[in-house]
XYZ file of C-alpha atoms in Angstrom:
332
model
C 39.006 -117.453 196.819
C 40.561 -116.074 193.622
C 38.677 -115.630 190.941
C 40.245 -117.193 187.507
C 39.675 -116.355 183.876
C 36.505 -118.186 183.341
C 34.697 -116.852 186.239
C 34.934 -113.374 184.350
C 34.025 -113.864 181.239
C 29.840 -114.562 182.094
C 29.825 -111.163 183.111
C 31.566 -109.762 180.481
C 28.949 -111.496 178.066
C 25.977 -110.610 180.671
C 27.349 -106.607 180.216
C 27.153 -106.732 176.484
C 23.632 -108.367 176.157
C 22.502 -105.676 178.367
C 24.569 -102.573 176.469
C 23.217 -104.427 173.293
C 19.320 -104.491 174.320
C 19.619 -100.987 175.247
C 20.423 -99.923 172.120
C 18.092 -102.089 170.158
C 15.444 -100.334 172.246
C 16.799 -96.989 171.567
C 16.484 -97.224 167.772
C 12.930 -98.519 167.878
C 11.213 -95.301 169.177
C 7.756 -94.632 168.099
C 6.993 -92.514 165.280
C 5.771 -88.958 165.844
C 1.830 -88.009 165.430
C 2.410 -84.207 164.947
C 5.387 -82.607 163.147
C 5.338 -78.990 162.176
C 4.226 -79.542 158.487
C 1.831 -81.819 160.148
C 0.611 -78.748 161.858
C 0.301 -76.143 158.712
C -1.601 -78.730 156.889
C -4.528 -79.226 159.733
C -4.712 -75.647 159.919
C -4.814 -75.253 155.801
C -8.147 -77.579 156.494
C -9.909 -76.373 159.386
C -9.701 -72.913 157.199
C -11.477 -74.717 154.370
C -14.238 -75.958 156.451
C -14.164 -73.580 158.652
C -15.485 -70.841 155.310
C -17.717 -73.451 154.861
C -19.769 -73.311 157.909
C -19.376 -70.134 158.074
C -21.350 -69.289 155.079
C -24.264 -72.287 155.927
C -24.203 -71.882 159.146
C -24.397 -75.641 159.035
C -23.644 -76.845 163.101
C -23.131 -80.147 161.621
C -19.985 -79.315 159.314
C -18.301 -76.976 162.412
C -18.009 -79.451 163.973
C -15.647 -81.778 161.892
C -13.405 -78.941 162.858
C -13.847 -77.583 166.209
C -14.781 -79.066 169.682
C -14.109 -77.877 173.173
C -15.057 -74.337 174.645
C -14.467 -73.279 170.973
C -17.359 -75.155 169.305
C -19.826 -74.977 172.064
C -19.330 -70.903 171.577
C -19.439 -71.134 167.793
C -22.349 -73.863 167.591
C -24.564 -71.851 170.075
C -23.857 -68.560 167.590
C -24.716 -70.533 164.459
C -28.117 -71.710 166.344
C -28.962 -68.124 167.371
C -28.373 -67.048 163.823
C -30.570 -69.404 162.444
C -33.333 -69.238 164.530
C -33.231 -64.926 163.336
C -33.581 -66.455 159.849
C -30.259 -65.827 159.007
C -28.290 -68.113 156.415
C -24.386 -67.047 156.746
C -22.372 -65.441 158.640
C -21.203 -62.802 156.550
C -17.535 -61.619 156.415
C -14.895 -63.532 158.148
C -11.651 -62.594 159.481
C -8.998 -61.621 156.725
C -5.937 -63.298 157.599
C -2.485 -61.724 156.988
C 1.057 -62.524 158.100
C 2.761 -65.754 158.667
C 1.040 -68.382 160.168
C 3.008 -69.995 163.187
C 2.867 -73.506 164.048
C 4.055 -74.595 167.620
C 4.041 -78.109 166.902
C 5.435 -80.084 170.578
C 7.194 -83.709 170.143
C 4.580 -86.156 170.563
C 4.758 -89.833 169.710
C 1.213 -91.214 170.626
C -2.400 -89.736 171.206
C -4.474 -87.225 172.289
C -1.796 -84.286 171.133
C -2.231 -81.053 171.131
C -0.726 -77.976 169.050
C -0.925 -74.033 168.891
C -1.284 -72.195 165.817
C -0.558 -68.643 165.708
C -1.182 -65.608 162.672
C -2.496 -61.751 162.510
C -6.388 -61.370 161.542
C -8.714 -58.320 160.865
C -11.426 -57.953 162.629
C -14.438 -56.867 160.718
C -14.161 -53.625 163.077
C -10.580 -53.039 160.912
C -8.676 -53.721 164.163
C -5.828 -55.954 163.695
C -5.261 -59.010 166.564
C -3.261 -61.797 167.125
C -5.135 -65.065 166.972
C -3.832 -67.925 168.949
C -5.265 -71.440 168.289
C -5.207 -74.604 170.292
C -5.937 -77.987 167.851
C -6.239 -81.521 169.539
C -6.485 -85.047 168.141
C -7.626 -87.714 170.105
C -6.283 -90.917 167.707
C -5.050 -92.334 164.912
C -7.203 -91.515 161.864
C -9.013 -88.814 164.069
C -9.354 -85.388 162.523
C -7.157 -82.127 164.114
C -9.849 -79.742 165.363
C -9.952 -76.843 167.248
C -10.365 -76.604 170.735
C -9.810 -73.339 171.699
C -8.868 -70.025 170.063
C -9.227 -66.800 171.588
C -7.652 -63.144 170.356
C -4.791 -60.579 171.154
C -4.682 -56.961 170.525
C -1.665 -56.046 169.584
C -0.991 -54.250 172.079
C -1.251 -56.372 174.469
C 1.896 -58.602 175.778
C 2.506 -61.112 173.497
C 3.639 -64.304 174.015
C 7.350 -65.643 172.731
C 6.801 -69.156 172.471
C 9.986 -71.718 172.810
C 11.168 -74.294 170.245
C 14.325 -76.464 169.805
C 16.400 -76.766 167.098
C 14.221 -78.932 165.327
C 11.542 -76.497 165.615
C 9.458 -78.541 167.991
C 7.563 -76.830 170.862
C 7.275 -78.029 174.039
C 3.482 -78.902 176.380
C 2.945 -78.623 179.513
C 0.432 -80.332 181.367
C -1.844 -79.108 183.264
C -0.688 -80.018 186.397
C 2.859 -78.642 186.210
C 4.682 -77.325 188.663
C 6.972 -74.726 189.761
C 4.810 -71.966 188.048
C 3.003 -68.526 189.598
C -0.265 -70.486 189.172
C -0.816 -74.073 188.645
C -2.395 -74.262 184.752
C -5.063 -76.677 185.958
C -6.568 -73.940 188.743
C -5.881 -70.953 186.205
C -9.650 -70.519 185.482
C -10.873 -71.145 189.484
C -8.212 -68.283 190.404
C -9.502 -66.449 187.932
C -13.099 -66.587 187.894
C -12.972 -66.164 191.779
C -10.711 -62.757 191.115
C -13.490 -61.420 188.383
C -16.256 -62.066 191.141
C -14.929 -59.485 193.612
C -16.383 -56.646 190.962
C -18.333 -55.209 193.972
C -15.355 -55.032 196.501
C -11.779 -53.114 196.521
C -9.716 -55.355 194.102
C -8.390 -58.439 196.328
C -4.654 -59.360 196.033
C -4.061 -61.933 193.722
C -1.523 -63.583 191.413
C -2.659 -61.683 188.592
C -1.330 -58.491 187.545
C -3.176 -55.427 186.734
C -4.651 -54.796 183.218
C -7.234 -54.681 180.996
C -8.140 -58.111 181.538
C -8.079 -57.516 185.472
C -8.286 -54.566 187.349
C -9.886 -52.471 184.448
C -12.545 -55.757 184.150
C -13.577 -55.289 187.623
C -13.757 -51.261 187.069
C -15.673 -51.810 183.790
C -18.400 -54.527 185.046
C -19.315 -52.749 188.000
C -19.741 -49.833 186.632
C -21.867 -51.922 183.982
C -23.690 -52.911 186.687
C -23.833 -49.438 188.694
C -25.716 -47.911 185.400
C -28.546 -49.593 185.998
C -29.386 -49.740 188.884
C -32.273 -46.798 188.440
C -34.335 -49.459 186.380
C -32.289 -53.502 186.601
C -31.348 -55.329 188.872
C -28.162 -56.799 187.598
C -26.260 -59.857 189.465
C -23.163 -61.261 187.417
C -20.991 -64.608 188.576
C -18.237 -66.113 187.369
C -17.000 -69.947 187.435
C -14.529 -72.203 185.941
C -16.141 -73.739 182.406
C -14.566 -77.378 183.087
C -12.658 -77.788 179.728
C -9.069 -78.309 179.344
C -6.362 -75.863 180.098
C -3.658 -75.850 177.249
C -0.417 -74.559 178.022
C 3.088 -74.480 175.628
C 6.329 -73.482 176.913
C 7.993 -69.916 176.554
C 11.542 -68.810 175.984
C 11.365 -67.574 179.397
C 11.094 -70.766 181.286
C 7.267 -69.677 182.012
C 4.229 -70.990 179.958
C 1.499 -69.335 177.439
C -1.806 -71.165 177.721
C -5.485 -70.844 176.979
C -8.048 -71.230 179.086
C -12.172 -70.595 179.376
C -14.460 -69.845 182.187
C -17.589 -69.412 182.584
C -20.018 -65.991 183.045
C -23.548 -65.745 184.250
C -25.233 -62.302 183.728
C -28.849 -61.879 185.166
C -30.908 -58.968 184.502
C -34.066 -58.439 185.914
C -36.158 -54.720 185.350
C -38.386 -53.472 187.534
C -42.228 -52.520 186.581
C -42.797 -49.205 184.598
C -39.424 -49.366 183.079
C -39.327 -49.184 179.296
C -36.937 -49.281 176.717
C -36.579 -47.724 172.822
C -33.067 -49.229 172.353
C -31.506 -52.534 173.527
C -29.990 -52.887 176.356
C -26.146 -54.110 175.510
C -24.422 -56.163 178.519
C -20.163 -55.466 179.254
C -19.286 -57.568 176.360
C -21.595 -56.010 174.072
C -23.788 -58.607 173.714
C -28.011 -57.904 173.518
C -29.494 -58.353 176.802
C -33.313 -57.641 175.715
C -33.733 -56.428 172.037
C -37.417 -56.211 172.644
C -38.839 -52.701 173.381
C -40.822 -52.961 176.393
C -43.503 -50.270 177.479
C -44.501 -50.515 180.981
C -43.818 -54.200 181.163
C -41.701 -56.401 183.357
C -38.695 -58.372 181.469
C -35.771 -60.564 182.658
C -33.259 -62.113 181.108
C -30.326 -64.560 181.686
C -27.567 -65.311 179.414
C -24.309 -67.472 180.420
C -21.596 -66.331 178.240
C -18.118 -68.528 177.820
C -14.995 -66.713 177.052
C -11.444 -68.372 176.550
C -8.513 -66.406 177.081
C -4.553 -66.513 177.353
C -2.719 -66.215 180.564
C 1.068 -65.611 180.607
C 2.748 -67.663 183.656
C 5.808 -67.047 185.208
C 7.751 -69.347 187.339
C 7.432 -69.047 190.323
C 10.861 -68.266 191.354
C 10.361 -64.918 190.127
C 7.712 -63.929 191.869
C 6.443 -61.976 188.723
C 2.476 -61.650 187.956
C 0.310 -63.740 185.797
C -1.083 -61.559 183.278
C -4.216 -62.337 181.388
C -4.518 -61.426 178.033
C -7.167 -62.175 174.909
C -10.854 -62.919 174.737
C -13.167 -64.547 172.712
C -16.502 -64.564 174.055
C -19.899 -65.939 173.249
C -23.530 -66.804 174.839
C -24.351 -70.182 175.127
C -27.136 -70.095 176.998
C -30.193 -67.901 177.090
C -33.854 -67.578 178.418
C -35.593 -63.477 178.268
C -39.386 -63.007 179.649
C -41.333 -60.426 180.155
């Protein structure tokens, strides 16, 4: 049958309504929740309350600015301090150098960003500190997550951003990487547990944060084996892996895990000094004379893992720590 004039022009007009709701729909894209200035102002606050708490020790006010693996570290330090009668911190990191925002293109909620800036250490050392902040809705209040610190010397991450100076997420189940992000801290916490055995093969590559961690905790362990009995496991913490993008196709992120360090002395030992555990945290700070003490602490750490893709069969290496006890019970 041939087809005349009018039997075109319907689907002419059907085309355009169709060309014309696309664009309509284009130009009505949600607003962003996070920009870069965005960013640099949540950080300019969680520094204001974050001296705050810091000199109260007030559990209470951290926590308008931190959650996560970061305030359940920070919280359980402020407790400790207070129960030694303690009323402030003391000194906090001096900050110096630029602070970096990576600030990815999100238009609705929760959203994440990663701050990054040079601190001193109260021991002078200079680190890079890398910050994760989350928001979980409108009106909510940016807080840390996660933070955890770099010596400089250590491989740094190059983080990527497009033109507009946005960064780009990845979620936790992406793919194509060395190691998924979501079983980063399993991996991880299973390598750490082979302290007592030749170091296993894994995706990880040697470092201090490694090989040298195995070396270091059992020799911790080794030490004292004359008077304690010393058993340490490791295990995923269950909180959030955060991972941004890097101008090599791989990703930076941070994750925590989970330590549990028991110590158990046998009778007639005694001690003048405390006993310090890998991470240089008190094990038993009293002084016991013939007695018989235990003690178990469960520390959490967060640290920063570099990830590859996959395609180039390169190591993941594992860099950072922040580390502190969140649970503990001593007897003797």
């Amino acid at each position: 049958m041939a087809i005349g004039p009018r039997a075109v022009i319907p689907r002419v007009r059907w085309l355009s309504l169709v060309v014309a709701a696309v664009v309509v729909t284009g130009c009505s894209r949600a607003p962003l929740v996070l920009t870069p200035t965005i960013a640099k102002t949540a950080v300019a606050r969680d520094d204001v309350l974050n001296a705050k708490a810091n000199n109260s020790l007030d559990v209470g006010l951290q926590d308008q600015h931190e959650t996560g693996a970061a305030a359940a570290i920070d919280d359980a330090l402020f407790r400790r301090l207070r129960a030694q009668g303690k009323t402030s911190l003391g000194s906090p990191p001096s900050r110096s150098g630029d602070l970096g925002v990576f600030a990815p293109r999100q238009g609705n909620y929760p959203a994440a960003f990663l701050a990054r800036r040079e601190v001193t250490l109260s021991n002078n050392s200079a680190q890079s500190e890398f910050m994760v902040f989350v928001a979980n809705g409108e009106g909510k209040p940016w807080r840390e997550a996660a933070y955890t610190y770099l010596e400089l010397n250590e491989p740094q991450p190059s983080l990527a951003v497009d033109r507009q100076g946005f960064a780009r997420r990845i979620n936790e189940g992406g793919r194509g990487f060395g190691v998924t992000p979501a079983d980063l801290p399993t991996q991880y916490a299973s390598f750490l547990s082979h302290y007592n055995e030749p170091p296993p093969q894994s995706v990880f590559a040697p470092g201090a944060r490694t090989t040298e961690q195995l070396t270091a905790t059992r020799a911790h362990v080794a030490s004292q084996e004359a008077n304690i009995t010393t058993t340490i496991s490791f295990r995923p913490a269950g909180y959030p892996v955060y991972c941004f993008a890097t101008t090599s196709g791989g990703a930076f992120c941070l994750f925590s895990f989970l330590s549990t360090e028991s110590y158990v002395t046998r009778p007639g030992t005694s001690f003048t000094t405390p006993l310090f555990g890998p991470g240089n945290e008190v094990i038993l700070d009293q002084r016991e004379t013939g007695g018989h003490a235990s003690s178990t602490l469960e520390l959490l750490r967060t640290r920063g893992a570099l990830i590859p893709l996959r395609s180039t069969r390169a190591p993941v290496q594992v860099v950072g720590n922040y580390v502190g006890v969140v649970n503990a019970s001593v007897s003797s």
